Amino acid sequence: MQIGKIQFVISFFILNFLLFIAAIGQEIEVLVEKPGISLRGLSVVSKKVIWASGNKGTVAISTDGGNSWSWKTIGGYESRDFRDIEAFDHRTAIIMAVGEPALILRTTDGGESWKKVYENKTEGMFLDAMFFYNAYHGMVIGDPIKGKFFIARTNNGGNSWEEIKNPPAAAEGEACFAASGANIIMTGPKQYYFVTGGKRSRLFSNDQVIDLPLLQGSESQGANAVTAALVDKKTLHIIVVGGDFANDTLREGNCVFSRDGGKTWINPSNKPYGYRSSVTFINDKKAITCGLNGVDISYDGGINWNGISAIGFHVCQKEKKGETVFLAGNDGRIARLIQ
Ligand SMILES: *[C@@H]1O[C@H](CO)[C@@H](O)[C@H](O)[C@H]1NC(C)=O
Ligand SMILES: *[C@@H]1O[C@H](CO)[C@@H](O)[C@H](O)[C@H]1NC(C)=O
């Protein structure tokens, strides 16, 4: 009797565990892994063409929807960490390295050869992320130099870059995170929004600076990524994620959203399950976020988040014109969202 009860309890838990595995297995499909490589840059050009970038001078390219991957180590840059990538088709892409010197490279032959399109040896330079509004207009954001954020702009698809003249000032101990190439977005050829962390966490745009009600106050805390959707062609909905990367299970202050272009901010009713480094709207209502301890989805624009996987990823990105989503992270892991 006693043993039967224990067996029942055990099989009940095993059944639940198997159901849990089946549920998560249906949502995230891991496509490839490459131990020792940390991927934080991701660009989903189409359902077929996906590029990822990471440390040790690494770029990975798939032209068949993620079934097969071509891995490249960029000669001469084997020690650089390419934290962000923007690809335009299966041949053309731009990659950005963190650390010194500031560096942006461009390829037009599918990653076979790379041309240096920006370099800056100024001490303390640290580029964090790029964003392209279209094939011509893009921006790159970097940590403050002499108290001002570093922002440069391109209007020729990244072939040349020009620093903006009067970038906004940073507060003491405020900087940007280069967690997923996702802390800057553009909603027009010149309109930008970027988010910060550290001692303070704020949202900056061309003409406003807004305090974010996220966890902040120490070096590992604050906003890591921002995404926006123009709903009904008129209202800008924004989601910002972050938390504390030194404590990836902490859920406090890890996500806020705005439904009025950033004027007022709302806490989710059900927060994501920990520190989150990347977020993207899939459509007006559906959004995905990921971090070191898992992936969550919202079907109501960020009010409620449901954990769908306990596999860690640094970055999630949506296909430019469609809704296909890929994720990338540690151990050279690249996955697809099944939806
Ligand atoms: C490098 O960046 C610094 C700081 O923003 C700037 O003053 C300088 O003009 C830049 N140099 C080049 C070569 O772009
Ligand atoms: C993470 O946060 C939780 C909740 O506040 C706390 O109990 C725990 O000690 C923290 N862990 C670390 C490593 O700071």
PDB file of N, CA and C in Angstrom, residues 230-278:
ATOM      1  N   LEU A 230       4.272  50.287 -33.749  1.00  0.00           N
ATOM      2  CA  LEU A 230       3.315  51.364 -34.006  1.00  0.00           C
ATOM      3  C   LEU A 230       1.949  50.717 -34.185  1.00  0.00           C
ATOM      4  N   VAL A 231       1.117  50.826 -33.129  1.00  0.00           N
ATOM      5  CA  VAL A 231      -0.161  50.119 -33.130  1.00  0.00           C
ATOM      6  C   VAL A 231      -1.242  51.000 -33.757  1.00  0.00           C
ATOM      7  N   ASP A 232      -2.053  50.419 -34.625  1.00  0.00           N
ATOM      8  CA  ASP A 232      -3.096  51.138 -35.368  1.00  0.00           C
ATOM      9  C   ASP A 232      -2.529  52.338 -36.127  1.00  0.00           C
ATOM     10  N   LYS A 233      -1.302  52.215 -36.523  1.00  0.00           N
ATOM     11  CA  LYS A 233      -0.591  53.266 -37.274  1.00  0.00           C
ATOM     12  C   LYS A 233      -0.490  54.595 -36.519  1.00  0.00           C
ATOM     13  N   LYS A 234      -0.776  54.598 -35.197  1.00  0.00           N
ATOM     14  CA  LYS A 234      -0.682  55.888 -34.530  1.00  0.00           C
ATOM     15  C   LYS A 234      -0.070  55.880 -33.127  1.00  0.00           C
ATOM     16  N   THR A 235      -0.222  54.786 -32.361  1.00  0.00           N
ATOM     17  CA  THR A 235       0.286  54.813 -30.994  1.00  0.00           C
ATOM     18  C   THR A 235       1.532  53.952 -30.868  1.00  0.00           C
ATOM     19  N   LEU A 236       2.600  54.533 -30.349  1.00  0.00           N
ATOM     20  CA  LEU A 236       3.832  53.766 -30.202  1.00  0.00           C
ATOM     21  C   LEU A 236       3.813  52.999 -28.873  1.00  0.00           C
ATOM     22  N   HIS A 237       3.783  51.673 -28.987  1.00  0.00           N
ATOM     23  CA  HIS A 237       3.890  50.817 -27.811  1.00  0.00           C
ATOM     24  C   HIS A 237       5.356  50.417 -27.652  1.00  0.00           C
ATOM     25  N   ILE A 238       5.859  50.514 -26.428  1.00  0.00           N
ATOM     26  CA  ILE A 238       7.283  50.221 -26.183  1.00  0.00           C
ATOM     27  C   ILE A 238       7.386  49.207 -25.045  1.00  0.00           C
ATOM     28  N   ILE A 239       8.277  48.226 -25.194  1.00  0.00           N
ATOM     29  CA  ILE A 239       8.587  47.315 -24.084  1.00  0.00           C
ATOM     30  C   ILE A 239      10.092  47.429 -23.804  1.00  0.00           C
ATOM     31  N   VAL A 240      10.454  47.519 -22.530  1.00  0.00           N
ATOM     32  CA  VAL A 240      11.865  47.546 -22.134  1.00  0.00           C
ATOM     33  C   VAL A 240      12.096  46.403 -21.150  1.00  0.00           C
ATOM     34  N   VAL A 241      13.176  45.640 -21.347  1.00  0.00           N
ATOM     35  CA  VAL A 241      13.508  44.564 -20.409  1.00  0.00           C
ATOM     36  C   VAL A 241      14.919  44.750 -19.857  1.00  0.00           C
ATOM     37  N   GLY A 242      15.174  44.098 -18.727  1.00  0.00           N
ATOM     38  CA  GLY A 242      16.483  44.174 -18.088  1.00  0.00           C
ATOM     39  C   GLY A 242      16.440  43.404 -16.787  1.00  0.00           C
ATOM     40  N   GLY A 243      16.846  44.073 -15.711  1.00  0.00           N
ATOM     41  CA  GLY A 243      16.909  43.410 -14.405  1.00  0.00           C
ATOM     42  C   GLY A 243      18.341  43.471 -13.910  1.00  0.00           C
ATOM     43  N   ASP A 244      18.840  42.329 -13.433  1.00  0.00           N
ATOM     44  CA  ASP A 244      20.186  42.281 -12.859  1.00  0.00           C
ATOM     45  C   ASP A 244      20.919  41.082 -13.454  1.00  0.00           C
ATOM     46  N   PHE A 245      21.904  41.335 -14.332  1.00  0.00           N
ATOM     47  CA  PHE A 245      22.541  40.185 -14.990  1.00  0.00           C
ATOM     48  C   PHE A 245      23.416  39.382 -14.036  1.00  0.00           C
ATOM     49  N   ALA A 246      23.686  39.950 -12.844  1.00  0.00           N
ATOM     50  CA  ALA A 246      24.451  39.190 -11.855  1.00  0.00           C
ATOM     51  C   ALA A 246      23.529  38.285 -11.040  1.00  0.00           C
ATOM     52  N   ASN A 247      22.226  38.387 -11.259  1.00  0.00           N
ATOM     53  CA  ASN A 247      21.261  37.562 -10.533  1.00  0.00           C
ATOM     54  C   ASN A 247      20.126  37.223 -11.496  1.00  0.00           C
ATOM     55  N   ASP A 248      20.354  36.182 -12.305  1.00  0.00           N
ATOM     56  CA  ASP A 248      19.459  35.974 -13.453  1.00  0.00           C
ATOM     57  C   ASP A 248      18.066  35.461 -13.088  1.00  0.00           C
ATOM     58  N   THR A 249      17.861  35.042 -11.827  1.00  0.00           N
ATOM     59  CA  THR A 249      16.519  34.582 -11.459  1.00  0.00           C
ATOM     60  C   THR A 249      15.668  35.695 -10.823  1.00  0.00           C
ATOM     61  N   LEU A 250      16.299  36.822 -10.554  1.00  0.00           N
ATOM     62  CA  LEU A 250      15.581  37.934  -9.921  1.00  0.00           C
ATOM     63  C   LEU A 250      14.553  38.522 -10.901  1.00  0.00           C
ATOM     64  N   ARG A 251      13.294  38.642 -10.450  1.00  0.00           N
ATOM     65  CA  ARG A 251      12.241  39.119 -11.348  1.00  0.00           C
ATOM     66  C   ARG A 251      11.859  40.575 -11.103  1.00  0.00           C
ATOM     67  N   GLU A 252      12.433  41.117 -10.030  1.00  0.00           N
ATOM     68  CA  GLU A 252      12.090  42.493  -9.661  1.00  0.00           C
ATOM     69  C   GLU A 252      12.561  43.485 -10.747  1.00  0.00           C
ATOM     70  N   GLY A 253      11.682  44.369 -11.167  1.00  0.00           N
ATOM     71  CA  GLY A 253      12.050  45.445 -12.098  1.00  0.00           C
ATOM     72  C   GLY A 253      12.711  44.971 -13.370  1.00  0.00           C
ATOM     73  N   ASN A 254      12.224  43.855 -13.945  1.00  0.00           N
ATOM     74  CA  ASN A 254      12.889  43.305 -15.136  1.00  0.00           C
ATOM     75  C   ASN A 254      12.146  43.614 -16.439  1.00  0.00           C
ATOM     76  N   CYS A 255      10.985  44.289 -16.346  1.00  0.00           N
ATOM     77  CA  CYS A 255      10.225  44.567 -17.571  1.00  0.00           C
ATOM     78  C   CYS A 255       9.202  45.672 -17.306  1.00  0.00           C
ATOM     79  N   VAL A 256       9.122  46.636 -18.211  1.00  0.00           N
ATOM     80  CA  VAL A 256       8.054  47.647 -18.157  1.00  0.00           C
ATOM     81  C   VAL A 256       7.607  47.939 -19.581  1.00  0.00           C
ATOM     82  N   PHE A 257       6.368  48.409 -19.698  1.00  0.00           N
ATOM     83  CA  PHE A 257       5.916  48.766 -21.049  1.00  0.00           C
ATOM     84  C   PHE A 257       5.136  50.070 -21.023  1.00  0.00           C
ATOM     85  N   SER A 258       5.086  50.695 -22.194  1.00  0.00           N
ATOM     86  CA  SER A 258       4.377  51.965 -22.339  1.00  0.00           C
ATOM     87  C   SER A 258       3.439  51.871 -23.527  1.00  0.00           C
ATOM     88  N   ARG A 259       2.280  52.490 -23.404  1.00  0.00           N
ATOM     89  CA  ARG A 259       1.330  52.491 -24.528  1.00  0.00           C
ATOM     90  C   ARG A 259       1.080  53.897 -25.032  1.00  0.00           C
ATOM     91  N   ASP A 260       1.947  54.823 -24.633  1.00  0.00           N
ATOM     92  CA  ASP A 260       1.798  56.202 -25.104  1.00  0.00           C
ATOM     93  C   ASP A 260       3.151  56.792 -25.499  1.00  0.00           C
ATOM     94  N   GLY A 261       3.954  55.973 -26.156  1.00  0.00           N
ATOM     95  CA  GLY A 261       5.226  56.479 -26.676  1.00  0.00           C
ATOM     96  C   GLY A 261       6.258  56.772 -25.609  1.00  0.00           C
ATOM     97  N   GLY A 262       6.062  56.249 -24.404  1.00  0.00           N
ATOM     98  CA  GLY A 262       7.080  56.394 -23.356  1.00  0.00           C
ATOM     99  C   GLY A 262       6.727  57.388 -22.253  1.00  0.00           C
ATOM    100  N   LYS A 263       5.559  58.054 -22.375  1.00  0.00           N
ATOM    101  CA  LYS A 263       5.195  59.032 -21.337  1.00  0.00           C
ATOM    102  C   LYS A 263       4.905  58.349 -20.007  1.00  0.00           C
ATOM    103  N   THR A 264       4.078  57.286 -20.038  1.00  0.00           N
ATOM    104  CA  THR A 264       3.791  56.567 -18.791  1.00  0.00           C
ATOM    105  C   THR A 264       4.170  55.093 -18.944  1.00  0.00           C
ATOM    106  N   TRP A 265       4.571  54.511 -17.819  1.00  0.00           N
ATOM    107  CA  TRP A 265       5.096  53.144 -17.840  1.00  0.00           C
ATOM    108  C   TRP A 265       4.302  52.249 -16.908  1.00  0.00           C
ATOM    109  N   ILE A 266       4.065  51.011 -17.342  1.00  0.00           N
ATOM    110  CA  ILE A 266       3.240  50.066 -16.600  1.00  0.00           C
ATOM    111  C   ILE A 266       4.050  48.805 -16.321  1.00  0.00           C
ATOM    112  N   ASN A 267       3.901  48.251 -15.111  1.00  0.00           N
ATOM    113  CA  ASN A 267       4.534  46.978 -14.787  1.00  0.00           C
ATOM    114  C   ASN A 267       3.657  45.844 -15.286  1.00  0.00           C
ATOM    115  N   PRO A 268       4.245  44.777 -15.832  1.00  0.00           N
ATOM    116  CA  PRO A 268       3.432  43.633 -16.251  1.00  0.00           C
ATOM    117  C   PRO A 268       2.689  43.029 -15.057  1.00  0.00           C
ATOM    118  N   SER A 269       1.537  42.403 -15.315  1.00  0.00           N
ATOM    119  CA  SER A 269       0.824  41.683 -14.250  1.00  0.00           C
ATOM    120  C   SER A 269       1.573  40.400 -13.925  1.00  0.00           C
ATOM    121  N   ASN A 270       2.089  39.730 -14.959  1.00  0.00           N
ATOM    122  CA  ASN A 270       2.947  38.563 -14.777  1.00  0.00           C
ATOM    123  C   ASN A 270       4.265  38.825 -15.477  1.00  0.00           C
ATOM    124  N   LYS A 271       5.316  38.954 -14.653  1.00  0.00           N
ATOM    125  CA  LYS A 271       6.618  39.333 -15.208  1.00  0.00           C
ATOM    126  C   LYS A 271       7.327  38.158 -15.860  1.00  0.00           C
ATOM    127  N   PRO A 272       8.289  38.439 -16.747  1.00  0.00           N
ATOM    128  CA  PRO A 272       9.158  37.363 -17.240  1.00  0.00           C
ATOM    129  C   PRO A 272       9.881  36.708 -16.049  1.00  0.00           C
ATOM    130  N   TYR A 273      10.429  35.499 -16.285  1.00  0.00           N
ATOM    131  CA  TYR A 273      10.950  34.692 -15.179  1.00  0.00           C
ATOM    132  C   TYR A 273      12.361  35.012 -14.706  1.00  0.00           C
ATOM    133  N   GLY A 274      12.905  36.153 -15.049  1.00  0.00           N
ATOM    134  CA  GLY A 274      14.233  36.513 -14.550  1.00  0.00           C
ATOM    135  C   GLY A 274      14.796  37.685 -15.318  1.00  0.00           C
ATOM    136  N   TYR A 275      16.094  37.901 -15.139  1.00  0.00           N
ATOM    137  CA  TYR A 275      16.803  38.932 -15.908  1.00  0.00           C
ATOM    138  C   TYR A 275      16.609  38.651 -17.407  1.00  0.00           C
ATOM    139  N   ARG A 276      16.311  39.678 -18.183  1.00  0.00           N
ATOM    140  CA  ARG A 276      16.099  39.492 -19.612  1.00  0.00           C
ATOM    141  C   ARG A 276      16.999  40.445 -20.402  1.00  0.00           C
ATOM    142  N   SER A 277      17.661  39.902 -21.440  1.00  0.00           N
ATOM    143  CA  SER A 277      18.634  40.695 -22.202  1.00  0.00           C
ATOM    144  C   SER A 277      18.122  41.132 -23.570  1.00  0.00           C
ATOM    145  N   SER A 278      16.982  40.576 -24.015  1.00  0.00           N
ATOM    146  CA  SER A 278      16.505  40.902 -25.358  1.00  0.00           C
ATOM    147  C   SER A 278      14.985  40.806 -25.393  1.00  0.00           C
TER     148      SER A 278
END
